[in-house]
Amino acid sequence: MFKREQIETAAFRIGYITLVVMLLLPLVIIISTSITESSYLSFPPKEISLQWYQKFLESDQWLTAMKNSLITSTGTMLLSTTLGVLAALGVEGSRGKLSTYLVPLVLLPLLIPAVVTAVTLLTFYSKLGIQQSYLGIILAHSLWATPLVFFIMQSVFARFDWSLRDAGLDLGASRIRAFWEVVLPGVRNGIFASMLIAFIISLQEFIMALFLSGFDTRTVPVLAYISLREILDPLVSVVSTVMIGAAVIIVIGASLAIGLNQLSKNL
Amino acid sequence: MSVKSSSGLFTRVGEILKDDSNRSSLLLLPVTVFELVFFVVPMLYLLRISLYEQTSQGAFKEGTWTLSTYADVITSGYIQDLMWFTFKFAIISTAISVAIGVFYAYAIWRAEQKLRMLLLFGVVLPLLTTLVVKLYAGVLLLSPGGAINEVLISTGIRSEPIQLMNNFLGVLIGQLYITVPYSVLAIYSVLSTMDWEIVEAARDLGANRVRSFYEVVLPEIVPGIAVASVISFAWGIGAYSSPAILGTARQTTFALEVESLMLSEFNWPAAAALSLIMLLVVLVSIIVLFRFLDSRGGETDYV
């Protein structure tokens, strides 16, 4: 019996260690192929060089894509954080009909295959005349980022001690002042984490961006995908490394704000 | 007519708002407008497009109404094969993704602080990394000259590279890399609210590890498993980038067909009809899954 338990424990350990290695190793391999000397991909790299990073910084195509990505991600962050925070606040205070219908509606875009949403918006945008624009991509990405902000903020507001606000109101503060001076400081970290998540969701999304962007507005993942289907070159490794780096920074930032454990539960 | 119906709408909205004692509902207005204008209306427009007549010039024939596109799509043997393949693929990838999710979430739950952070990082980082990068990693690992084959050949285990991509296996691995992080976190978020003492109690009463897991842990995490299944299944039905990069024409999915109808053939009615069928498959499956879990949940309550 004792022996069997030991074998089980060992198998369990090997199991999850294998999985975590399988999840992270591919990203490590990408990073290592970005610092190779040769013009073809090899792993492990024979000689280390930063020449592909230099080529990346000299490439107008990639720099434009970077700029496009930053514009759409920032736009998505601002729009979806505003919508999501207001909605979470509204649901927190209300038990009306609207909120019961609204929550499934806000969640639904996450469950619909991205290609369907992309095709839907593509046809709709061509009617509105906003196809291939930054605005179009921002709106599409906000359909995904808003529910995530909403859920993070819902759990942040649920843990906030609302009697503090009521005390503020009793002492004569207006609703807006009570929110600004009492609620906001208490939920600031949650809002910060939501903004980071909204930003990264938009930065990394590519199926909707692929359908909805044009030559001038295509984002980094879209350009990486196009390059990936044509030819494998280490520039894609460099770009991928940059994207992984962005994800690492965001995970660390959001973890510092609300804790990795809490972040994981809300994603 | 339009004035009348819109005043009716506003009256309704007014009634809903009045329902609330305070005016919190006003805060819900921006997101409601956003979802209606950029989600519900576009969906209805897509439905309208699927009912236009197809034409060889441009996108569709204005002003026409027909169901023939749906008839064409559903009776096409090619589309039927493709739907069947996508459905099978979604089921297989969901089953594996959820199984790994349960195992991994359990490991996070049981881990000590530092290990727990590592294991969480291991799923949160891939989750927030673009699909393109993950699939690119798949190519670097799985291709005939990729890392896995290089190791196998240089150590002499194999003399020739194994075919790991451009087949079903490659697409499946790529897909799992996308869905497993979601599964893990969906299950972990439920599991983390559970007390370990309950499992210990079961073990004190003589249940071994496997049995205490099946009878104590598993029933508790059914909601997490449901969410994990829904997400993995929706991604599976909508699989697009993994079959495009790690597969061949034999692994053509729904989504790839929609793309080619939309962007190469400019057949908007067919692309719209196929999208809506795909959406219907996802939504019906979600409802069936929840019914199934509900009935199972009901039974376990009585045991």
XYZ file of C-alpha atoms in Angstrom:
570
model
C 0.000 0.000 0.000
C 2.765 2.394 0.961
C 4.661 1.544 -2.194
C 1.645 2.158 -4.392
C 1.188 5.598 -2.904
C 4.784 6.457 -3.688
C 4.385 5.354 -7.289
C 1.216 7.388 -7.599
C 2.913 10.479 -6.179
C 5.845 10.076 -8.546
C 3.557 9.629 -11.570
C 1.559 12.686 -10.537
C 4.714 14.769 -10.258
C 6.122 13.584 -13.575
C 2.741 14.331 -15.135
C 2.487 17.962 -14.161
C 6.163 18.692 -14.660
C 5.921 17.293 -18.198
C 2.903 19.481 -18.837
C 4.437 22.692 -17.555
C 7.562 22.008 -19.619
C 5.416 21.342 -22.699
C 3.587 24.603 -22.127
C 6.648 26.787 -21.632
C 9.438 25.081 -23.620
C 8.064 26.111 -27.047
C 8.232 29.744 -25.984
C 11.829 29.295 -24.810
C 12.713 27.712 -28.159
C 11.280 30.694 -30.024
C 13.327 33.114 -27.945
C 16.496 31.128 -28.574
C 15.934 31.020 -32.349
C 15.706 34.813 -32.376
C 19.339 35.204 -31.369
C 20.821 32.925 -34.001
C 23.589 33.926 -36.397
C 22.389 31.905 -39.386
C 19.673 32.935 -41.813
C 17.815 29.649 -41.444
C 16.178 28.459 -38.284
C 18.077 26.077 -36.112
C 17.687 24.973 -32.558
C 19.740 25.238 -30.450
C 21.364 28.268 -32.132
C 24.972 27.605 -33.215
C 26.225 31.126 -32.744
C 24.575 33.904 -30.866
C 23.919 37.223 -32.534
C 21.500 40.083 -32.294
C 21.587 40.781 -36.039
C 17.921 39.829 -36.509
C 16.892 42.344 -33.905
C 18.747 44.982 -35.876
C 17.009 43.881 -39.094
C 13.708 44.079 -37.251
C 14.363 47.673 -36.169
C 15.252 48.566 -39.756
C 12.119 47.011 -41.225
C 9.443 49.578 -42.083
C 6.890 46.818 -42.503
C 7.331 45.497 -38.981
C 7.603 48.917 -37.382
C 4.337 49.960 -39.026
C 2.716 46.791 -37.727
C 4.054 47.616 -34.253
C 2.545 51.075 -34.440
C -0.796 49.647 -35.628
C -0.790 47.134 -32.790
C -0.126 49.823 -30.214
C -2.913 52.030 -31.572
C -5.528 49.270 -31.636
C -4.510 47.844 -28.254
C -4.592 51.228 -26.565
C -7.969 51.990 -28.136
C -9.363 48.634 -27.035
C -7.993 49.145 -23.554
C -9.672 52.526 -23.165
C -13.007 51.516 -24.667
C -13.425 48.147 -22.995
C -12.188 49.298 -19.586
C -14.727 52.132 -19.636
C -17.563 49.844 -20.720
C -16.559 46.976 -18.435
C -15.994 49.033 -15.280
C -19.282 50.900 -15.706
C -21.134 47.658 -16.377
C -19.631 45.884 -13.352
C -20.502 48.874 -11.191
C -24.031 48.918 -12.588
C -24.589 45.220 -11.993
C -23.181 45.528 -8.479
C -25.775 48.133 -7.547
C -28.733 46.790 -9.463
C -30.902 43.737 -9.275
C -33.085 44.834 -12.195
C -34.099 43.064 -15.364
C -31.497 44.714 -17.535
C -28.563 43.155 -15.709
C -29.981 39.623 -15.951
C -30.233 39.967 -19.730
C -27.040 41.870 -20.096
C -24.555 39.461 -18.510
C -25.163 36.591 -20.996
C -25.155 39.072 -23.873
C -21.786 40.507 -22.858
C -20.393 36.989 -22.428
C -21.682 35.616 -25.736
C -18.991 37.063 -28.050
C -16.387 35.011 -26.145
C -18.179 31.779 -27.039
C -18.659 32.512 -30.717
C -15.894 31.309 -33.035
C -13.700 34.282 -33.904
C -14.140 33.636 -37.617
C -17.908 34.051 -37.314
C -17.539 37.356 -35.463
C -14.940 38.445 -38.006
C -17.176 37.657 -41.002
C -20.154 39.290 -39.303
C -18.284 42.502 -38.607
C -16.643 42.516 -42.028
C -20.019 42.566 -43.762
C -21.393 45.101 -41.285
C -18.382 47.409 -41.544
C -18.545 47.455 -45.314
C -22.054 48.831 -44.926
C -20.879 51.455 -42.417
C -17.756 52.238 -44.425
C -15.324 51.579 -41.569
C -13.686 48.458 -42.989
C -9.896 48.239 -42.630
C -9.889 51.061 -40.088
C -8.371 51.167 -36.627
C -11.823 51.846 -35.230
C -13.174 48.619 -36.719
C -10.456 46.518 -35.099
C -10.861 48.320 -31.763
C -14.608 47.671 -31.708
C -14.105 43.992 -32.590
C -11.444 43.489 -29.925
C -13.609 45.259 -27.363
C -16.246 42.579 -27.868
C -13.709 40.177 -26.322
C -11.978 42.477 -23.870
C -15.125 43.968 -22.322
C -16.420 40.705 -20.796
C -12.974 40.023 -19.298
C -12.789 43.492 -17.757
C -16.344 43.028 -16.577
C -15.569 39.746 -14.779
C -12.368 41.009 -13.179
C -14.129 44.150 -11.976
C -17.189 42.258 -10.813
C -15.057 40.206 -8.441
C -13.105 43.308 -7.384
C -16.328 45.192 -6.580
C -17.762 42.143 -4.821
C -14.813 42.178 -2.428
C -14.993 45.933 -1.879
C -16.514 47.026 1.403
C -19.456 49.121 0.209
C -20.296 50.310 3.718
C -17.296 52.636 3.328
C -19.038 54.334 0.451
C -22.301 54.531 2.349
C -20.445 56.131 5.229
C -19.094 58.703 2.777
C -22.597 59.363 1.473
C -23.934 59.727 5.018
C -21.262 62.266 5.744
C -22.628 64.345 2.920
C -20.433 63.476 -0.061
C -22.127 63.460 -3.462
C -22.338 60.114 -5.293
C -19.569 61.144 -7.658
C -17.341 62.432 -4.881
C -17.916 59.291 -2.813
C -16.947 57.177 -5.810
C -13.911 59.273 -6.589
C -12.539 59.513 -3.049
C -13.659 56.279 -1.423
C -14.375 53.591 -4.008
C -11.740 54.381 -6.595
C -8.695 54.124 -4.305
C -9.977 50.731 -3.138
C -10.426 49.278 -6.601
C -7.561 51.012 -8.390
C -5.459 47.872 -8.618
C -8.337 45.943 -10.108
C -8.862 48.600 -12.763
C -5.155 48.602 -13.541
C -5.155 44.808 -13.978
C -8.245 45.004 -16.209
C -6.581 47.597 -18.401
C -3.531 45.397 -18.825
C -5.664 42.387 -19.712
C -7.723 44.384 -22.214
C -4.511 45.676 -23.764
C -2.929 42.245 -24.139
C -6.121 40.631 -25.464
C -6.140 43.136 -28.284
C -2.381 42.985 -28.825
C -2.433 39.209 -29.265
C -5.746 38.669 -31.086
C -5.311 37.880 -34.712
C -8.256 36.142 -36.403
C -10.549 39.172 -36.260
C -7.611 41.460 -36.986
C -6.761 39.365 -40.056
C -10.231 39.818 -41.538
C -10.762 43.403 -40.483
C -7.394 45.042 -41.120
C -6.068 46.353 -44.397
C -2.547 46.669 -45.767
C -1.987 49.890 -43.787
C -3.633 48.788 -40.561
C -2.426 45.239 -40.123
C -1.176 44.374 -36.672
C 1.882 42.396 -35.572
C 0.144 38.989 -35.241
C -1.439 39.430 -38.677
C 1.879 40.227 -40.330
C 3.519 37.359 -38.426
C 0.822 34.995 -39.675
C 1.266 36.136 -43.262
C 5.057 35.699 -42.996
C 4.573 32.323 -41.357
C 2.538 31.026 -44.271
C 5.128 32.223 -46.777
C 8.625 31.683 -45.453
C 10.138 30.944 -42.075
C 12.726 33.528 -41.232
C 14.257 34.518 -37.917
C 12.500 37.891 -38.077
C 9.324 36.033 -37.078
C 11.273 34.719 -34.077
C 12.272 38.236 -33.105
C 8.694 39.479 -33.392
C 7.411 36.470 -31.462
C 9.979 37.114 -28.746
C 8.735 40.687 -28.486
C 5.151 39.413 -28.175
C 6.147 36.886 -25.501
C 8.028 39.645 -23.686
C 4.912 41.811 -23.748
C 2.861 38.939 -22.304
C 5.432 38.370 -19.535
C 5.403 42.045 -18.585
C 1.602 42.105 -18.511
C 1.366 38.920 -16.416
C 3.871 40.316 -13.907
C 2.140 43.719 -13.845
C -1.323 42.287 -13.355
C -0.033 39.820 -10.737
C 1.498 42.642 -8.738
C -1.812 44.478 -8.896
C -4.237 41.733 -7.928
C -2.106 38.599 -7.415
C -1.450 35.807 -9.910
C -3.888 33.526 -8.150
C -6.707 36.041 -8.393
C -5.818 36.900 -11.987
C -5.938 33.222 -12.954
C -9.377 32.803 -11.477
C -10.747 35.789 -13.359
C -9.347 35.143 -16.808
C -44.456 53.576 -38.038
C -40.830 54.019 -37.108
C -41.727 56.769 -34.637
C -44.293 54.570 -33.021
C -42.020 51.562 -32.673
C -39.129 53.626 -31.339
C -41.315 55.355 -28.769
C -42.422 51.865 -27.793
C -38.787 50.865 -27.439
C -37.970 53.873 -25.296
C -40.974 53.238 -23.092
C -39.759 49.680 -22.595
C -36.221 50.813 -21.781
C -37.703 53.373 -19.402
C -39.692 50.676 -17.641
C -36.646 48.479 -17.269
C -34.673 51.390 -15.836
C -37.465 52.307 -13.448
C -37.328 48.768 -12.100
C -34.269 49.662 -10.111
C -34.489 51.478 -6.862
C -31.335 53.455 -7.606
C -30.072 54.548 -10.956
C -27.312 51.943 -11.266
C -28.873 50.765 -14.490
C -27.792 53.954 -16.208
C -24.253 52.655 -15.824
C -25.264 49.647 -17.882
C -26.426 51.784 -20.755
C -23.088 52.288 -22.581
C -22.295 48.564 -22.671
C -25.876 47.746 -23.702
C -25.718 50.175 -26.604
C -22.294 48.859 -27.577
C -23.428 45.218 -27.592
C -26.586 46.036 -29.507
C -24.945 48.161 -32.195
C -21.771 46.168 -32.735
C -22.897 42.663 -31.917
C -26.635 42.082 -32.169
C -27.269 44.278 -35.208
C -24.290 42.864 -37.175
C -25.524 39.341 -36.385
C -28.960 40.212 -37.762
C -27.329 41.734 -40.815
C -25.370 38.511 -41.324
C -28.633 36.603 -41.168
C -30.039 38.938 -43.807
C -27.024 38.384 -46.067
C -27.403 34.629 -45.834
C -30.879 35.072 -47.343
C -29.742 37.027 -50.409
C -29.394 35.258 -53.736
C -25.863 34.302 -54.657
C -24.305 35.931 -57.656
C -21.086 35.433 -59.563
C -20.425 39.185 -59.570
C -19.691 40.993 -56.321
C -20.957 39.923 -52.952
C -24.716 39.246 -53.323
C -27.827 40.306 -55.258
C -29.537 43.250 -53.554
C -33.180 43.036 -52.650
C -33.639 39.294 -53.059
C -34.885 36.710 -50.554
C -34.081 33.000 -50.817
C -33.341 29.964 -48.697
C -31.468 28.272 -51.522
C -28.036 29.057 -50.072
C -28.860 27.051 -46.951
C -30.157 24.208 -49.137
C -26.955 24.290 -51.223
C -24.718 24.332 -48.169
C -26.514 21.557 -46.313
C -26.806 19.205 -49.307
C -23.224 19.653 -50.482
C -21.256 16.455 -49.843
C -18.070 18.480 -49.515
C -19.549 20.687 -46.783
C -21.038 17.658 -45.005
C -17.616 15.962 -44.866
C -16.100 19.160 -43.615
C -18.741 19.618 -40.922
C -18.305 16.052 -39.782
C -14.544 16.426 -39.639
C -14.783 19.694 -37.686
C -17.271 18.199 -35.272
C -15.108 15.121 -34.641
C -12.042 17.298 -34.246
C -13.843 19.538 -31.746
C -15.014 16.552 -29.673
C -11.587 14.892 -29.574
C -9.707 18.080 -28.759
C -12.268 19.020 -26.094
C -12.032 15.628 -24.376
C -8.231 15.770 -24.220
C -8.159 19.421 -23.260
C -10.588 18.917 -20.379
C -8.764 15.788 -19.153
C -5.458 17.653 -19.085
C -7.239 20.638 -17.535
C -8.579 18.568 -14.630
C -5.211 16.983 -13.963
C -3.261 20.229 -14.164
C -5.767 22.234 -12.127
C -5.632 19.561 -9.439
C -1.839 19.827 -9.423
C -2.037 23.632 -9.003
C -4.541 23.234 -6.197
C -2.329 20.784 -4.300
C 0.938 22.635 -4.914
C 2.874 24.672 -2.394
C 3.093 28.428 -2.881
C 6.162 28.589 -5.161
C 5.268 25.608 -7.308
C 1.731 26.915 -7.568
C 3.002 30.201 -8.973
C 5.136 28.336 -11.536
C 2.248 26.148 -12.613
C -0.086 29.145 -12.893
C 2.512 31.071 -14.857
C 2.790 28.052 -17.169
C -0.828 28.469 -18.256
C -1.347 32.226 -17.945
C 1.648 33.080 -20.156
C 0.613 30.872 -23.116
C -2.972 32.058 -22.659
C -1.897 35.655 -23.167
C 0.461 34.892 -26.044
C -0.938 35.200 -29.547
C -2.062 32.050 -31.363
C 0.360 32.874 -34.135
C 3.346 32.610 -31.809
C 2.072 29.338 -30.337
C 1.607 27.829 -33.776
C 4.982 29.104 -34.864
C 6.400 27.265 -31.850
C 4.511 24.219 -33.094
C 6.264 24.460 -36.449
C 9.687 24.853 -34.803
C 9.066 21.781 -32.670
C 7.170 19.456 -34.956
C 8.494 20.053 -38.479
C 10.715 17.348 -40.061
C 13.781 19.494 -39.311
C 12.322 20.715 -36.019
C 13.541 20.341 -32.465
C 11.835 17.022 -31.657
C 13.056 15.259 -34.772
C 16.533 16.709 -34.360
C 16.761 15.261 -30.860
C 15.380 11.884 -31.982
C 17.844 11.632 -34.862
C 20.934 12.974 -33.117
C 20.442 10.551 -30.233
C 19.982 7.722 -32.699
C 16.494 6.768 -31.536
C 15.207 7.260 -35.078
C 17.074 7.274 -38.355
C 14.380 9.238 -40.207
C 12.190 12.125 -39.077
C 8.675 11.293 -37.870
C 5.761 13.054 -39.506
C 4.457 15.226 -36.670
C 2.810 18.031 -38.609
C 0.800 18.481 -41.793
C -1.473 15.780 -40.421
C -4.228 15.329 -37.861
C -1.775 14.918 -34.990
C -0.072 18.233 -35.683
C -3.360 20.122 -35.876
C -4.503 18.491 -32.645
C -1.310 19.407 -30.783
C -1.571 22.986 -32.015
C -5.206 23.180 -30.973
C -4.484 21.794 -27.499
C -1.791 24.393 -27.020
C -4.531 26.972 -27.576
C -7.314 25.437 -25.444
C -5.539 23.731 -22.511
C -4.725 27.006 -20.683
C -8.408 27.986 -20.793
C -9.483 24.561 -19.531
C -6.998 24.616 -16.688
C -8.036 28.064 -15.475
C -11.760 27.375 -15.819
C -11.440 24.266 -13.653
C -8.939 25.790 -11.249
C -11.186 28.763 -10.528
C -13.839 26.343 -9.235
C -11.434 23.948 -7.551
C -9.668 26.728 -5.639
C -12.845 27.425 -3.652
C -12.900 23.851 -2.319
C -11.473 22.749 1.029
C -8.796 20.090 1.046
C -10.165 18.840 4.393
C -13.148 17.262 2.615
C -10.815 15.062 0.597
C -8.848 14.219 3.719
C -12.053 13.216 5.458
C -12.867 10.842 2.600
C -9.391 9.342 2.846
C -9.696 8.937 6.598
C -12.875 7.046 5.927
C -10.868 4.620 3.819
C -11.203 5.889 0.256
C -7.985 5.625 -1.737
C -6.711 8.556 -3.797
C -8.439 7.631 -7.027
C -11.740 6.976 -5.326
C -11.628 10.104 -3.202
C -10.945 12.068 -6.377
C -13.846 10.538 -8.300
C -16.346 10.732 -5.509
C -15.378 13.908 -3.719
C -13.457 16.241 -6.025
C -15.009 15.499 -9.396
C -18.658 16.249 -8.512
C -17.577 19.575 -7.037
C -15.771 20.767 -10.158
C -18.547 19.935 -12.637
C -19.261 23.651 -13.259
C -15.588 24.239 -14.070
C -15.551 21.223 -16.384
C -18.657 22.569 -18.108
C -17.037 25.941 -18.762
C -13.802 24.271 -19.899
C -15.751 22.027 -22.294
C -17.728 24.920 -23.726
C -14.618 27.004 -24.369
C -12.604 24.111 -25.837
C -15.523 23.005 -27.974
C -16.220 26.498 -29.284
C -12.539 26.882 -30.171
C -12.605 23.424 -31.767
C -15.597 24.148 -33.984
C -14.041 27.482 -34.847
C -10.531 26.015 -35.336
C -8.851 28.194 -37.897
C -5.190 28.883 -37.421
C -4.047 25.485 -36.192
C -5.355 23.588 -39.278
C -4.112 26.400 -41.524
C -0.550 26.206 -40.270
C -0.058 22.659 -38.990
C -2.481 20.823 -41.283
C -3.119 20.101 -44.959
C -6.209 20.321 -47.182
C -7.410 17.121 -45.536
C -7.831 19.003 -42.262
C -10.022 21.746 -43.718
C -12.391 23.025 -41.060
C -15.565 25.069 -41.055
C -13.661 28.270 -40.388
C -11.175 27.778 -43.229
C -14.051 27.161 -45.609
C -15.820 30.308 -44.411
C -12.645 32.265 -45.021
C -12.226 30.966 -48.547
C -15.898 31.588 -49.399
C -15.659 35.089 -48.014
C -12.248 36.311 -49.117
C -11.428 34.209 -52.210
C -14.786 33.424 -53.793
C -16.635 36.532 -52.577
C -19.688 34.367 -52.042
C -21.097 36.320 -49.097
C -24.438 34.482 -48.790
C -22.688 31.112 -48.557
C -20.091 32.419 -46.077
C -22.867 33.939 -43.977
C -25.011 30.796 -44.077
C -22.090 28.569 -43.124
C -21.115 30.956 -40.282
C -24.627 30.842 -38.895
C -24.734 27.042 -39.130
C -21.411 26.949 -37.252
C -22.854 29.279 -34.623
C -25.927 27.089 -34.296
C -23.773 23.967 -33.827
C -21.843 25.695 -31.026
C -24.940 27.031 -29.253
C -26.918 23.787 -29.517
C -23.933 21.805 -28.241
C -23.583 24.158 -25.285
C -27.258 23.712 -24.395
C -27.040 19.911 -24.751
C -23.908 19.847 -22.614
C -25.516 21.877 -19.838
C -28.644 19.713 -19.917
C -26.467 16.621 -19.670
C -24.446 18.014 -16.762
C -27.608 19.194 -15.040
C -29.150 15.741 -15.169
C -25.882 14.190 -14.003
C -25.593 16.771 -11.243
C -29.144 15.963 -10.147
C -28.297 12.293 -9.837
C -25.143 12.802 -7.840
C -27.078 14.985 -5.435
C -29.220 12.029 -4.494
C -26.458 9.469 -4.186
